[in-house]
Short mmCIF file of C-alpha atoms in Angstrom, two decimals:
data_model
loop_
_atom_site.label_atom_id
_atom_site.label_comp_id
_atom_site.label_asym_id
_atom_site.label_seq_id
_atom_site.Cartn_x
_atom_site.Cartn_y
_atom_site.Cartn_z
CA MET A 22 -134.26 255.44 98.93
CA ASP A 23 -131.14 255.51 99.64
CA ASN A 24 -129.44 259.29 99.59
CA SER A 25 -126.21 258.30 100.57
CA LYS A 26 -123.12 259.48 98.56
CA PRO A 27 -120.53 258.00 97.23
CA ASN A 28 -117.29 257.21 99.78
CA ALA A 29 -115.29 254.64 97.92
CA PHE A 30 -114.73 253.92 94.16
CA ILE A 31 -113.05 250.77 92.03
CA SER A 32 -110.58 251.77 90.02
CA ILE A 33 -107.79 250.41 88.30
CA PRO A 34 -104.51 252.16 88.43
CA ILE A 35 -102.19 253.82 85.64
CA ASN A 36 -98.50 253.45 85.99
CA ASN A 37 -96.67 253.19 82.80
CA PRO A 38 -93.63 255.41 83.89
CA LYS A 39 -93.80 256.52 79.95
CA LEU A 40 -97.38 256.83 80.00
CA CYS A 41 -97.40 258.80 82.81
CA LYS A 42 -94.92 260.96 82.09
CA ASN A 43 -96.68 262.13 78.50
CA ILE A 44 -99.70 262.67 81.08
CA VAL A 45 -97.26 265.47 83.43
CA GLU A 46 -95.65 266.92 79.86
CA LEU A 47 -99.25 267.62 79.51
CA GLN A 48 -100.63 269.20 82.44
CA GLU A 49 -97.26 271.04 82.85
CA ALA A 50 -97.67 272.96 79.24
CA MET A 51 -101.43 273.75 80.56
CA ILE A 52 -100.57 274.91 84.05
CA GLN A 53 -98.05 277.00 81.87
CA HIS A 54 -100.86 278.83 79.46
CA SER A 55 -102.68 278.70 82.88
CA PRO A 56 -101.32 278.91 85.88
CA ILE A 57 -104.49 279.16 87.92
CA LEU A 58 -104.89 275.25 86.62
CA LYS A 59 -102.16 274.06 89.12
CA ASP A 60 -104.50 273.06 92.04
CA TYR A 61 -106.86 271.22 89.78
CA MET A 62 -105.05 269.11 88.12
CA GLN A 63 -104.67 264.93 89.13
CA LYS A 64 -101.62 263.71 90.15
CA GLU A 65 -99.68 261.96 89.19
CA HIS A 66 -99.83 258.63 91.92
CA SER A 67 -103.42 258.89 90.70
CA PHE A 68 -103.85 258.19 87.73
CA HIS A 69 -106.21 255.70 87.37
CA ILE A 70 -109.95 254.47 85.08
CA THR A 71 -112.63 254.00 87.84
CA LEU A 72 -115.03 251.15 87.20
CA ASP A 73 -117.52 252.20 89.22
CA VAL A 74 -118.40 254.30 92.77
CA HIS A 75 -119.84 253.11 95.91
CA PHE A 76 -121.33 254.21 99.50
CA ILE A 77 -119.27 251.42 102.00
CA SER A 78 -121.00 251.50 105.05
CA GLU A 79 -118.15 249.72 108.15
CA GLN A 80 -120.96 246.99 107.72
CA ASP A 81 -120.28 246.51 104.43
CA LEU A 82 -116.78 246.89 104.18
CA GLU A 83 -115.33 243.34 104.12
CA LYS A 84 -118.18 242.82 101.97
CA SER A 85 -116.61 244.36 99.58
CA LYS A 86 -113.49 243.42 100.11
CA LEU A 87 -114.71 239.91 99.36
CA ALA A 88 -116.64 241.44 96.54
CA LEU A 89 -113.63 242.66 94.64
CA GLN A 90 -111.29 239.64 95.35
CA ALA A 91 -113.57 237.61 93.55
CA LEU A 92 -113.98 240.21 91.04
CA GLY A 93 -109.83 240.05 90.96
CA LYS A 94 -110.12 236.21 90.31
CA GLU A 95 -112.70 236.49 87.59
CA ILE A 96 -110.62 238.77 85.38
CA GLU A 97 -107.61 236.29 86.03
CA LYS A 98 -109.76 233.86 83.94
CA ASP A 99 -110.09 236.74 80.96
CA ILE A 100 -106.59 236.91 81.35
CA LEU A 101 -105.67 233.43 81.62
CA GLN A 102 -108.37 232.84 78.63
CA ASN A 103 -106.95 235.76 76.29
CA GLY A 104 -103.34 237.11 77.80
CA PRO A 105 -102.48 240.53 79.65
CA LEU A 106 -105.16 243.69 79.06
CA CYS A 107 -103.38 245.73 77.20
CA ILE A 108 -104.88 249.52 76.47
CA THR A 109 -103.82 252.21 74.10
CA ILE A 110 -104.09 255.87 75.91
CA GLU A 111 -104.66 258.29 73.05
CA GLY A 112 -106.69 262.04 72.50
CA LEU A 113 -108.55 264.44 74.86
CA LYS A 114 -112.17 264.64 75.28
CA THR A 115 -113.79 267.07 78.17
CA PHE A 116 -116.99 266.72 80.42
CA PHE A 117 -119.83 268.89 79.85
CA ASN A 118 -119.63 271.82 78.36
CA GLN A 119 -117.24 271.72 75.12
CA VAL A 120 -115.99 275.63 75.13
CA THR A 121 -116.16 275.81 79.17
CA PRO A 122 -115.50 272.05 80.43
CA LYS A 123 -114.71 271.55 83.56
CA VAL A 124 -113.42 268.03 83.22
CA LEU A 125 -110.55 267.08 80.45
CA TYR A 126 -109.66 263.55 80.41
CA ALA A 127 -107.35 260.90 78.21
CA CYS A 128 -109.17 258.90 75.90
CA ILE A 129 -108.91 255.16 75.51
CA GLN A 130 -108.24 253.68 72.04
CA ARG A 131 -110.88 251.74 70.42
CA GLY A 132 -110.72 248.13 69.84
CA GLU A 133 -110.27 244.47 71.95
CA GLY A 134 -108.75 246.17 74.42
CA LEU A 135 -111.39 248.24 75.04
CA ASN A 136 -113.87 245.79 74.40
CA ARG A 137 -112.69 243.56 77.14
CA LEU A 138 -112.10 246.44 79.54
CA HIS A 139 -116.19 246.69 79.40
CA ASN A 140 -116.59 243.04 79.54
CA TRP A 141 -114.47 243.27 83.18
CA LYS A 142 -117.08 246.22 83.77
CA ARG A 143 -120.08 243.50 83.38
CA PHE A 144 -118.16 241.31 85.78
CA GLN A 145 -118.02 243.98 88.25
CA ARG A 146 -121.37 244.87 87.88
CA ARG A 147 -122.54 241.15 87.98
CA ILE A 148 -120.70 240.38 91.82
CA PHE A 149 -120.68 243.99 93.21
CA HIS A 150 -124.68 244.66 92.48
CA GLU A 151 -125.95 241.40 91.80
CA SER A 152 -124.23 238.63 94.14
CA HIS A 153 -123.19 240.94 96.83
CA GLY A 154 -125.93 243.42 97.07
CA LEU A 155 -123.69 246.13 96.85
CA LYS A 156 -125.30 248.95 94.35
CA SER A 157 -123.45 251.60 92.06
CA LYS A 158 -123.72 255.02 92.95
CA ALA A 159 -122.93 256.86 88.98
CA GLN A 160 -125.14 258.43 87.85
CA HIS A 161 -123.54 258.57 83.97
CA ASN A 162 -123.33 256.01 81.55
CA TRP A 163 -119.84 254.38 82.18
CA SER A 164 -116.99 255.60 80.20
CA PRO A 165 -113.79 254.13 80.93
CA HIS A 166 -111.03 257.49 80.99
CA ILE A 167 -108.67 259.02 82.78
CA THR A 168 -108.75 262.22 84.18
CA ILE A 169 -106.68 264.66 83.99
CA ALA A 170 -107.59 267.74 85.09
CA LYS A 171 -110.86 268.94 87.22
CA MET A 172 -112.08 272.46 87.88
CA THR A 173 -114.16 272.43 91.08
CA LEU A 174 -115.73 276.24 90.96
CA LYS A 175 -118.60 276.62 89.45
CA ASP A 176 -117.66 280.08 87.71
CA GLN A 177 -114.62 278.44 86.46
CA HIS A 178 -113.28 275.84 83.65
CA ILE A 179 -110.53 274.25 82.05
CA PRO A 180 -108.91 276.94 78.70
CA VAL A 181 -109.44 274.97 75.51
CA GLU A 182 -106.37 276.75 74.23
CA SER A 183 -104.63 275.11 77.08
CA PHE A 184 -104.77 271.30 75.59
CA ASN A 185 -105.77 271.94 71.93
CA ASN A 186 -101.97 270.98 70.77
CA PHE A 187 -102.63 267.37 72.44
CA LYS A 188 -105.90 266.63 71.79
CA ASN A 189 -104.85 263.54 69.41
CA ASN A 190 -101.80 263.17 70.96
CA ASN A 191 -101.03 259.02 71.34
CA PHE A 192 -99.52 259.30 75.55
CA GLY A 193 -98.57 255.29 75.46
CA VAL A 194 -100.04 251.74 76.60
CA GLN A 195 -100.91 250.38 80.04
CA GLU A 196 -101.36 246.75 80.95
CA ILE A 197 -103.23 246.23 83.62
CA GLU A 198 -101.71 244.90 86.75
CA SER A 199 -104.25 245.12 89.24
CA ILE A 200 -107.71 246.65 90.63
CA GLU A 201 -107.95 248.94 93.82
CA LEU A 202 -110.96 249.23 96.61
CA ARG A 203 -110.34 252.89 97.20
CA SER A 204 -111.99 255.53 99.75
CA MET A 205 -112.13 258.83 98.87
CA GLU A 206 -110.84 260.14 101.98
CA GLU A 207 -107.42 261.38 101.54
CA ASP A 208 -104.21 260.69 103.46
CA GLU A 209 -101.71 264.24 104.29
CA THR A 210 -99.98 263.16 101.07
CA GLY A 211 -103.43 264.08 99.04
CA GLU A 212 -103.84 260.71 97.73
CA GLU A 213 -107.02 258.39 98.25
CA ILE A 214 -106.70 255.22 101.31
CA SER A 215 -106.37 251.96 99.74
CA LEU A 216 -108.81 249.86 101.17
CA LYS A 217 -108.09 246.73 98.97
CA LYS A 218 -105.72 245.51 96.30
CA PHE A 219 -105.42 242.65 94.22
CA GLU A 220 -102.63 242.25 91.88
CA LEU A 221 -103.82 240.36 89.12
CA LYS A 222 -102.02 237.52 87.88
CA HIS A 223 -101.13 236.75 83.94
CA GLY A 224 -98.68 234.78 82.17
CA SER A 225 -95.94 232.69 83.94
CA ARG A 226 -97.06 233.87 86.91
CA MET A 227 -100.18 232.13 86.89
#
């Protein structure tokens, strides 16, 4: 049995300036309510949707990069057939205990965009797991989301009152422009290290 912990993840970057600004405004309001939350907010440059988490050894690094490249090509076929993938970010939910939550995240609105995102997840599972033998380290069923805040201390939680007024907010729309393989190790700026990025071509760029 492989007990190695995940050290990398497949990311869909969230970079629409208006969308990111709206999330940051939520974070600032939460910090104003509870200053202790400041150290537990997801950084703006790290907003993303996680497709999967993996343990990638040095021996598997090049194979992982090739798998990401293959995934990008498969996604581009979907884009060529169905057009760019746009998702609407709306509403807030929490993981684990709803009364004393540890993780707050923004939801992806149901509809065609979310359905296609689930198809992309199936592409990823087939290419990484079945074709390249890169097994997932995810401990839960995949639920696409954007993490807003995450408490790491056992005896602390996110006060529900700090985000209640934003629970039904529409934060904006993101057109998916890239996928990325990132290390969980951070650089000196606190950003996870990029191992491989694939810029998605669509529309007139294909």
